Coordinates of C-alpha atoms and ligand atoms in Angstrom, one line a residue:
M29 CA -34.3 17.2 73.4
L30 CA -35.5 19.9 71.1
I31 CA -31.9 20.5 70.0
I32 CA -31.5 16.8 69.2
I33 CA -34.7 16.8 67.1
V34 CA -33.7 19.8 65.2
A35 CA -30.3 18.3 64.6
E36 CA -31.9 15.0 63.4
A37 CA -34.2 17.0 61.1
E38 CA -31.2 18.8 59.8
N39 CA -29.4 15.5 59.4
D40 CA -32.4 14.1 57.5
L41 CA -32.4 17.2 55.3
R42 CA -28.7 16.9 54.6
F43 CA -29.1 13.2 53.9
S44 CA -32.0 13.8 51.5
Y45 CA -29.9 16.4 49.8
L46 CA -27.1 14.0 49.6
R47 CA -29.4 11.3 48.4
R48 CA -30.6 13.6 45.6
E49 CA -27.1 14.5 44.6
R50 CA -26.2 10.8 44.6
E51 CA -29.2 10.0 42.4
K52 CA -28.2 12.7 40.0
W53 CA -24.8 11.2 39.9
V54 CA -26.1 7.7 39.3
V55 CA -28.5 8.9 36.6
G56 CA -25.6 11.0 35.1
L57 CA -23.3 8.0 35.2
R58 CA -25.9 5.8 33.6
K59 CA -26.4 8.3 30.9
M60 CA -22.7 8.5 30.4
R61 CA -22.4 4.8 30.2
T62 CA -25.2 4.7 27.6
N63 CA -23.5 7.4 25.6
F64 CA -20.2 5.5 25.9
L65 CA -21.8 2.2 24.7
L66 CA -23.4 4.1 21.9
L67 CA -20.0 5.5 20.9
V68 CA -18.4 2.1 21.0
C69 CA -21.2 0.6 18.9
L70 CA -21.0 3.4 16.4
T71 CA -17.2 3.0 16.2
I72 CA -17.6 -0.7 15.6
I73 CA -20.2 -0.1 12.9
F74 CA -18.0 2.5 11.2
C75 CA -15.0 0.2 11.4
V76 CA -16.8 -2.8 10.1
S77 CA -18.1 -0.7 7.2
G78 CA -14.5 0.4 6.6
V79 CA -15.1 4.0 7.3
C80 CA -12.7 4.4 10.2
Q81 CA -8.9 4.9 9.7
G82 CA -7.1 1.7 9.2
G83 CA -10.3 0.3 7.7
G84 CA -10.9 -2.2 10.4
L85 CA -7.8 -4.2 9.5
R86 CA -6.0 -5.9 12.3
K87 CA -2.9 -8.0 13.1
N88 CA -3.3 -11.7 12.4
F89 CA -6.9 -11.6 11.3
Y90 CA -6.8 -15.3 10.4
K91 CA -5.4 -16.4 13.8
H92 CA -8.6 -18.4 14.6
S93 CA -10.3 -18.8 11.2
C94 CA -7.2 -20.1 9.4
P95 CA -4.2 -20.3 11.7
G96 CA -1.9 -21.8 9.1
A97 CA -2.6 -19.2 6.4
E98 CA 0.3 -16.8 6.9
D99 CA 2.9 -19.6 7.2
T100 CA 1.6 -21.4 4.1
I101 CA 1.8 -18.2 2.1
K102 CA 5.3 -17.5 3.3
N103 CA 6.5 -21.0 2.5
I104 CA 5.2 -20.9 -1.1
I105 CA 6.5 -17.4 -1.7
W106 CA 10.0 -18.2 -0.4
K107 CA 10.1 -21.4 -2.5
N108 CA 9.2 -19.3 -5.6
V109 CA 11.6 -16.5 -4.8
A110 CA 14.4 -19.0 -4.4
A111 CA 13.7 -20.1 -8.0
D112 CA 13.0 -16.6 -9.4
S113 CA 14.8 -13.6 -8.0
G114 CA 12.7 -11.2 -10.0
L115 CA 9.5 -12.2 -8.2
P116 CA 9.7 -9.8 -5.2
A117 CA 9.6 -6.9 -7.7
D118 CA 6.6 -8.4 -9.5
L119 CA 4.6 -8.9 -6.3
L120 CA 5.5 -5.6 -4.7
R121 CA 4.4 -3.7 -7.8
M122 CA 1.2 -5.8 -8.0
H123 CA 0.3 -4.8 -4.4
F124 CA 0.9 -1.1 -5.3
H125 CA -1.3 -1.3 -8.4
D126 CA -4.0 -3.2 -6.5
C127 CA -4.1 -0.6 -3.8
F128 CA -4.1 2.4 -6.1
V129 CA -7.1 1.2 -8.1
R130 CA -10.4 0.9 -6.1
G131 CA -8.4 0.2 -2.9
C132 CA -6.5 -3.0 -1.9
D133 CA -9.3 -5.3 -3.0
G134 CA -7.6 -7.8 -5.3
S135 CA -9.3 -6.2 -8.3
V136 CA -6.0 -6.2 -10.2
L137 CA -6.2 -10.1 -10.3
L138 CA -9.6 -10.3 -12.0
D139 CA -9.5 -11.7 -15.5
S140 CA -11.3 -9.8 -18.2
P141 CA -13.6 -11.6 -20.5
N142 CA -14.0 -8.5 -22.7
K143 CA -10.7 -6.7 -22.3
T144 CA -11.9 -4.0 -20.0
A145 CA -10.4 -5.0 -16.7
E146 CA -7.5 -3.5 -14.8
K147 CA -5.2 -6.1 -16.3
D148 CA -5.8 -4.6 -19.7
S149 CA -4.6 -1.1 -18.9
I150 CA -1.3 -0.2 -20.4
P151 CA 0.8 -0.2 -17.2
N152 CA -0.7 -3.6 -16.3
L153 CA 0.3 -5.2 -19.5
T154 CA 3.7 -5.9 -17.9
L155 CA 2.5 -7.2 -14.5
E156 CA 3.8 -10.6 -13.8
G157 CA 3.4 -13.0 -10.9
F158 CA -0.3 -13.9 -11.4
D159 CA 0.6 -17.6 -11.5
V160 CA 2.3 -17.5 -8.1
I161 CA -0.8 -15.8 -6.6
D162 CA -2.9 -18.6 -8.0
E163 CA -0.6 -21.2 -6.5
V164 CA -0.9 -19.5 -3.1
K165 CA -4.6 -19.2 -3.3
A166 CA -5.1 -22.9 -4.2
A167 CA -3.0 -23.9 -1.2
V168 CA -4.8 -21.6 1.2
E169 CA -8.2 -22.7 -0.1
K170 CA -7.2 -26.3 0.5
L171 CA -6.3 -25.4 4.1
C172 CA -9.4 -23.3 4.9
P173 CA -11.9 -22.9 2.0
G174 CA -13.5 -19.5 1.5
V175 CA -11.6 -17.8 4.4
V176 CA -8.6 -15.9 3.1
S177 CA -9.1 -13.0 0.7
C178 CA -7.1 -12.5 -2.5
A179 CA -6.6 -8.9 -1.4
D180 CA -4.8 -10.1 1.8
I181 CA -2.9 -12.6 -0.2
L182 CA -1.5 -9.8 -2.4
A183 CA -0.5 -7.7 0.7
L184 CA 1.1 -10.7 2.4
T185 CA 2.9 -12.1 -0.6
A186 CA 4.5 -8.7 -1.3
R187 CA 5.8 -8.6 2.2
D188 CA 7.0 -12.2 2.2
A189 CA 8.7 -12.0 -1.2
V190 CA 10.8 -9.0 -0.1
A191 CA 11.4 -10.6 3.3
F192 CA 13.2 -13.6 1.6
Q193 CA 16.4 -11.6 1.2
F194 CA 16.5 -10.8 4.9
K195 CA 14.8 -14.0 6.2
K196 CA 12.5 -11.8 8.1
P197 CA 9.7 -9.3 7.2
L198 CA 10.6 -5.7 6.8
W199 CA 7.1 -4.4 7.5
E200 CA 3.9 -5.5 9.3
V201 CA 0.8 -6.4 7.2
L202 CA -2.5 -6.0 8.9
T203 CA -5.2 -8.3 7.5
G204 CA -9.0 -8.6 7.1
R205 CA -9.3 -7.1 3.6
R206 CA -12.1 -8.5 1.4
D207 CA -12.2 -8.9 -2.3
G208 CA -13.9 -6.5 -4.7
R209 CA -16.2 -7.5 -7.5
V210 CA -15.3 -4.9 -10.1
S211 CA -12.2 -4.4 -12.2
R212 CA -12.1 -1.6 -14.8
K213 CA -9.4 -0.6 -17.2
S214 CA -10.6 3.0 -16.9
D215 CA -10.0 3.1 -13.2
A216 CA -6.5 1.8 -13.6
D217 CA -5.7 4.3 -16.3
A218 CA -7.0 7.1 -14.1
N219 CA -5.2 6.1 -10.9
I220 CA -1.9 4.5 -11.7
P221 CA 0.8 7.1 -11.8
S222 CA 2.6 7.5 -15.1
P223 CA 6.4 7.2 -15.5
F224 CA 6.2 10.4 -17.6
S225 CA 4.6 12.5 -14.8
N226 CA 6.0 15.6 -13.2
F227 CA 6.1 16.2 -9.4
T228 CA 2.8 18.1 -9.3
T229 CA 0.9 15.2 -11.0
L230 CA 2.6 12.5 -8.8
K231 CA 1.7 14.5 -5.7
Q232 CA -1.9 14.7 -6.8
N233 CA -2.0 10.9 -7.6
F234 CA -0.8 10.1 -4.1
A235 CA -3.0 12.7 -2.4
A236 CA -6.0 11.2 -4.1
K237 CA -5.1 8.0 -2.1
G238 CA -4.6 9.8 1.2
L239 CA -0.8 9.6 0.8
T240 CA 1.6 12.5 1.4
V241 CA 4.7 13.8 -0.5
H242 CA 6.7 12.0 2.1
D243 CA 4.9 8.7 1.3
L244 CA 5.5 9.4 -2.4
V245 CA 9.2 9.7 -2.0
V246 CA 9.6 6.8 0.4
L247 CA 7.5 4.4 -1.6
S248 CA 9.3 5.3 -4.9
G249 CA 12.2 3.6 -3.1
A250 CA 10.5 0.3 -4.1
H251 CA 12.2 1.0 -7.5
T252 CA 15.3 -0.4 -5.7
I253 CA 14.2 -3.7 -7.2
G254 CA 13.0 -4.6 -10.6
Q255 CA 13.2 -3.4 -14.1
G256 CA 11.6 -1.0 -16.6
H257 CA 10.9 -1.3 -20.3
C258 CA 12.9 0.9 -22.6
N259 CA 9.9 2.6 -24.2
L260 CA 8.9 4.1 -20.8
F261 CA 12.1 6.2 -20.6
S262 CA 13.8 6.2 -24.0
N263 CA 12.5 9.6 -24.9
R264 CA 15.0 10.7 -22.2
L265 CA 17.8 9.1 -24.2
Y266 CA 16.9 10.0 -27.8
N267 CA 14.4 12.8 -28.3
F268 CA 13.6 14.6 -25.1
T269 CA 12.4 17.9 -26.6
G270 CA 11.8 16.8 -30.1
K271 CA 15.3 17.8 -31.2
G272 CA 17.0 14.5 -31.0
D273 CA 18.4 15.4 -27.6
A274 CA 18.7 13.7 -24.2
D275 CA 17.1 14.8 -20.9
P276 CA 19.6 17.2 -19.4
S277 CA 18.5 16.1 -15.9
L278 CA 19.8 12.5 -16.6
D279 CA 23.5 11.8 -15.9
P280 CA 25.2 11.9 -19.3
S281 CA 27.3 8.8 -18.8
Y282 CA 24.3 6.9 -17.5
A283 CA 22.3 8.0 -20.5
A284 CA 25.1 6.7 -22.8
F285 CA 25.0 3.4 -21.0
L286 CA 21.2 3.2 -21.3
R287 CA 21.5 3.9 -25.1
T288 CA 23.6 0.7 -25.3
Q289 CA 20.7 -1.2 -23.8
C290 CA 17.7 0.5 -25.5
R291 CA 18.9 0.7 -29.1
S292 CA 16.0 2.8 -30.4
L293 CA 12.9 4.8 -29.4
A294 CA 10.7 2.0 -30.7
D295 CA 12.2 -0.7 -28.5
N296 CA 9.4 -1.9 -26.3
T297 CA 10.8 -5.3 -25.3
T298 CA 14.2 -4.7 -23.6
K299 CA 14.1 -4.2 -19.8
V300 CA 16.7 -2.3 -17.8
A301 CA 17.4 -2.4 -14.0
M302 CA 15.8 0.5 -12.3
D303 CA 18.5 0.6 -9.6
P304 CA 21.7 0.3 -11.6
R305 CA 23.6 -0.7 -8.5
S306 CA 21.6 -3.7 -7.4
D307 CA 18.2 -4.4 -8.9
E308 CA 17.7 -7.6 -7.0
S309 CA 18.5 -6.3 -3.6
F310 CA 16.0 -4.4 -1.5
D311 CA 18.1 -1.5 -0.1
N312 CA 18.4 2.3 -0.1
H313 CA 20.4 2.4 -3.4
Y314 CA 17.5 3.8 -5.3
F315 CA 18.0 7.1 -3.4
V316 CA 21.8 7.0 -3.8
S317 CA 21.4 6.6 -7.6
L318 CA 18.6 9.1 -7.8
K319 CA 20.8 11.7 -6.2
Q320 CA 23.5 11.0 -8.8
H321 CA 20.8 11.7 -11.5
K322 CA 20.5 8.1 -12.4
G323 CA 16.7 7.7 -11.8
L324 CA 15.3 5.8 -14.7
F325 CA 11.9 7.4 -15.3
Q326 CA 10.9 11.0 -15.4
S327 CA 8.7 10.3 -12.4
D328 CA 11.9 9.3 -10.5
A329 CA 13.8 12.4 -11.6
A330 CA 10.8 14.5 -10.7
L331 CA 11.4 13.8 -7.0
L332 CA 14.5 16.0 -7.2
T333 CA 12.6 19.0 -8.7
T334 CA 11.2 20.4 -5.5
K335 CA 13.1 21.3 -2.3
I336 CA 10.7 19.5 0.0
S337 CA 10.9 16.2 -1.9
S338 CA 14.7 16.4 -2.6
N339 CA 15.2 17.0 1.2
I340 CA 13.3 13.7 1.8
V341 CA 15.6 12.0 -0.8
N342 CA 18.6 13.2 1.2
E343 CA 17.1 11.8 4.4
L344 CA 16.5 8.4 2.9
I345 CA 20.1 8.0 1.9
N346 CA 20.4 6.9 5.5
S347 CA 19.6 3.2 5.1
R348 CA 18.1 2.7 8.6
K349 CA 15.8 5.7 8.0
F350 CA 14.7 4.3 4.6
F351 CA 13.7 0.9 6.2
T352 CA 11.8 2.5 9.0
E353 CA 10.0 5.0 6.8
F354 CA 9.2 2.4 4.1
A355 CA 7.6 0.1 6.7
Q356 CA 5.3 2.9 7.8
S357 CA 4.3 4.2 4.3
I358 CA 3.6 0.7 2.8
K359 CA 1.4 -0.1 5.8
K360 CA -0.5 3.1 5.0
M361 CA -0.6 2.1 1.3
G362 CA -2.0 -1.4 2.3
A363 CA -5.0 0.3 4.0
I364 CA -6.2 2.4 1.1
E365 CA -10.0 2.1 0.6
V366 CA -10.1 -1.4 1.9
L367 CA -13.3 -3.5 2.0
T368 CA -13.8 -5.1 5.5
G369 CA -16.6 -6.7 7.5
T370 CA -19.4 -7.8 5.3
N371 CA -18.4 -5.6 2.3
G372 CA -17.1 -7.4 -0.8
E373 CA -16.5 -11.1 -0.7
I374 CA -13.9 -13.8 -0.3
R375 CA -13.2 -15.0 -3.8
K376 CA -12.9 -18.8 -4.4
K377 CA -10.4 -18.1 -7.2
C378 CA -8.4 -14.9 -7.4
N379 CA -9.0 -14.4 -11.1
A380 CA -12.8 -14.4 -11.0
V381 CA -15.6 -13.1 -8.8
N382 CA -17.7 -15.8 -7.1
Ligands
HEM410 C1 5.6 7.2 -7.9 C2 4.9 6.7 -8.9 C3 5.3 5.4 -9.6 C4 5.5 5.3 -10.9 C5 5.2 6.4 -12.0 C6 5.9 4.0 -11.2 C7 6.1 3.5 -12.5 C8 6.7 2.3 -12.7 C9 7.0 1.8 -14.1 C10 6.8 2.5 -15.4 C11 7.6 0.6 -13.9 C12 8.2 -0.3 -15.0 C13 7.1 -1.2 -15.6 C14 7.7 -2.0 -16.7 O1 8.3 -1.4 -17.6 O2 7.4 -3.2 -16.8 C15 7.6 0.3 -12.5 C16 8.2 -0.8 -12.0 C17 8.1 -1.1 -10.6 N1 7.4 -0.4 -9.6 FE1 6.8 1.5 -9.8 N2 6.0 3.3 -10.1 C18 5.6 4.2 -9.0 C19 5.5 3.8 -7.7 C20 5.7 2.6 -7.2 C21 5.4 2.2 -5.9 C22 4.7 3.0 -4.8 C23 5.8 0.9 -5.8 C24 5.6 -0.1 -4.6 C25 5.5 0.3 -3.4 C26 6.4 0.5 -7.0 C27 7.0 -0.7 -7.3 C28 7.5 -1.1 -8.5 C29 8.3 -2.3 -8.7 C30 8.7 -3.2 -7.6 C31 8.7 -2.3 -10.0 C32 9.5 -3.4 -10.8 C33 8.5 -4.4 -11.3 C34 9.3 -5.6 -11.9 O3 10.4 -5.5 -12.2 O4 8.6 -6.6 -12.1 N3 6.3 1.5 -7.9 N4 7.1 1.4 -11.8
NAG411 C1 -17.8 -6.1 -20.4 O1 -17.6 -4.7 -20.6 C2 -18.7 -3.9 -20.2 C3 -18.4 -2.5 -20.5 O2 -18.0 -2.3 -21.8 C4 -19.2 -4.1 -18.8 O3 -20.4 -3.4 -18.6 C5 -19.4 -5.6 -18.6 O4 -19.8 -5.8 -17.2 C6 -18.2 -6.4 -19.0 N1 -18.5 -7.8 -18.8 C7 -17.9 -8.6 -17.9 C8 -18.3 -10.0 -17.9 O5 -17.0 -8.1 -17.2
NAG412 C1 2.8 18.8 -14.8 O1 2.1 18.0 -15.8 C2 0.7 18.4 -15.9 C3 0.1 17.4 -16.8 O2 0.8 17.0 -17.9 C4 0.7 19.8 -16.5 O3 -0.6 20.2 -16.8 C5 1.4 20.8 -15.6 O4 1.5 22.0 -16.2 C6 2.8 20.2 -15.3 N1 3.3 21.1 -14.2 C7 4.6 21.6 -14.2 C8 5.0 22.4 -13.0 O5 5.3 21.4 -15.1
NAG413 C1 11.7 13.5 -32.3 O1 10.6 14.3 -32.0 C2 10.2 15.1 -33.1 C3 9.0 16.0 -32.5 O2 8.1 15.2 -31.9 C4 9.8 14.3 -34.3 O3 9.4 15.1 -35.3 C5 11.0 13.4 -34.7 O4 10.6 12.6 -35.7 C6 11.5 12.6 -33.5 N1 12.7 11.9 -33.9 C7 12.7 10.6 -33.8 C8 14.1 10.0 -34.2 O5 11.8 9.9 -33.6
NAG414 C1 5.7 -3.0 -29.4 O1 5.9 -2.4 -30.7 C2 5.4 -3.1 -31.8 C3 5.8 -2.4 -33.0 O2 5.6 -1.0 -32.9 C4 3.9 -3.3 -31.6 O3 3.4 -4.1 -32.7 C5 3.6 -4.1 -30.3 O4 2.2 -4.2 -30.1 C6 4.3 -3.3 -29.2 N1 4.1 -4.2 -28.0 C7 3.8 -3.7 -26.8 C8 3.7 -4.6 -25.7 O5 3.5 -2.5 -26.7
NAG415 C1 -4.6 -8.0 -21.9 C2 -3.3 -8.6 -21.5 O1 -2.4 -8.8 -22.3 N1 -3.2 -8.9 -20.2 C3 -2.0 -9.5 -19.7 C4 -1.6 -8.8 -18.4 O2 -0.4 -9.5 -17.9 C5 -0.6 -10.8 -17.6 C6 0.7 -11.4 -17.0 O3 1.8 -11.0 -17.8 C7 -0.9 -11.6 -18.9 O4 -1.2 -12.9 -18.6 C8 -2.2 -11.0 -19.5 O5 -2.5 -11.6 -20.7

């Protein structure tokens, strides 16, 4: 009898001990759950405010708010590219310029009442394709007013224009960007890389946007399409060191050919293909030509001046590698300093703030 009582007391004790342990656990778990919820909330807040990596962009952001948007954009772009094979280059370059100045926020599209907007900076003077962006925006506004940002339109049109050649997209575009309200010429001048820059400066320009040397080399491959104006490289043809000489790093026969195109140092109207093999085909030829010292700008040639970057050039001569790497780097470029959540606005017209 006594033994049983003692045993029960012991049991009770053990149970109460267990109960206490269990309570500790429950309390601990509850605390953990609170902490976890707090963490999730903070992450969401940070992502909405654009602080977290990727900037809160996501795949198919307009799936519910404007399901037809991406198809509408693609159809208009393909129609326009069919009529103007130079359009992919215009739109790809515009996306790049947008992202490098105040982030991918459509600021490159804003008109300037007093000639102080990004559009008025020297490199932007030759940006084309604004009218096509306006056509796209008008169609998307008709479909779902006030929903799709001009910043997303820029990113999507660049992808779709290049996709026309392949009848399928070469890279994924996340969406959910919002439009900025500020466009300053001084920001463009300070952030858009110059065709006269050396490797060190280019590397710094890209690092300032969170992009690596690898991204710099890969994205320069965009110069596989499009053209450059003579005055941006003719110093390499006629007067490289002030002695009436050519740039020794430029292939001599290619330099001779370029002199037949750009007749003088002052020529600022003639345009020349940046990829002498195929300036309307998006391919890895930029790197093939570059390795033969036929890069058009000093900024192209600069990629051969360090071991690390020239090794990357060698890798990208592999076409499959170029396509894979380009898709990754341009996705990264498309997330530079984006406005998301409630930041910025959705412009009614791409050339003016609301
Ligand atoms: C590495 C630094 C870069 C420099 C210094 C640079 C410079 C230039 C220059 C000077 C032009 C010729 C503009 C003209 O004469 O009208 C040009 C054209 C172009 N750039 Fe770049 N660029 C760079 C990077 C990029 C990137 C990252 C992209 C896109 C991902 C890009 C895409 C283009 C395209 C597609 C064109 C042809 C535009 C056309 O024909 O309409 N560039 N670039
Ligand atoms: C005109 O330029 C000045 C800077 O010179 C700027 O402060 C102002 O906001 C600009 N006006 C518009 C309408 O953009
Ligand atoms: C690159 O260009 C910058 C700016 O023009 C210059 O200060 C720097 O010395 C150059 N670097 C090299 C390695 O030539
Ligand atoms: C070449 O550059 C030098 C030094 O800047 C200059 O004095 C000369 O006039 C230039 N030559 C031409 C043809 O522009
Ligand atoms: C081209 O050069 C001419 C003559 O030097 C000048 O008047 C004109 O403004 C220049 N155009 C551009 C777009 O730089
Ligand atoms: C100030 C200026 O000339 N801006 C131009 C920028 O490029 C677009 C498209 O070519 C022109 O329409 C602008 O006038």
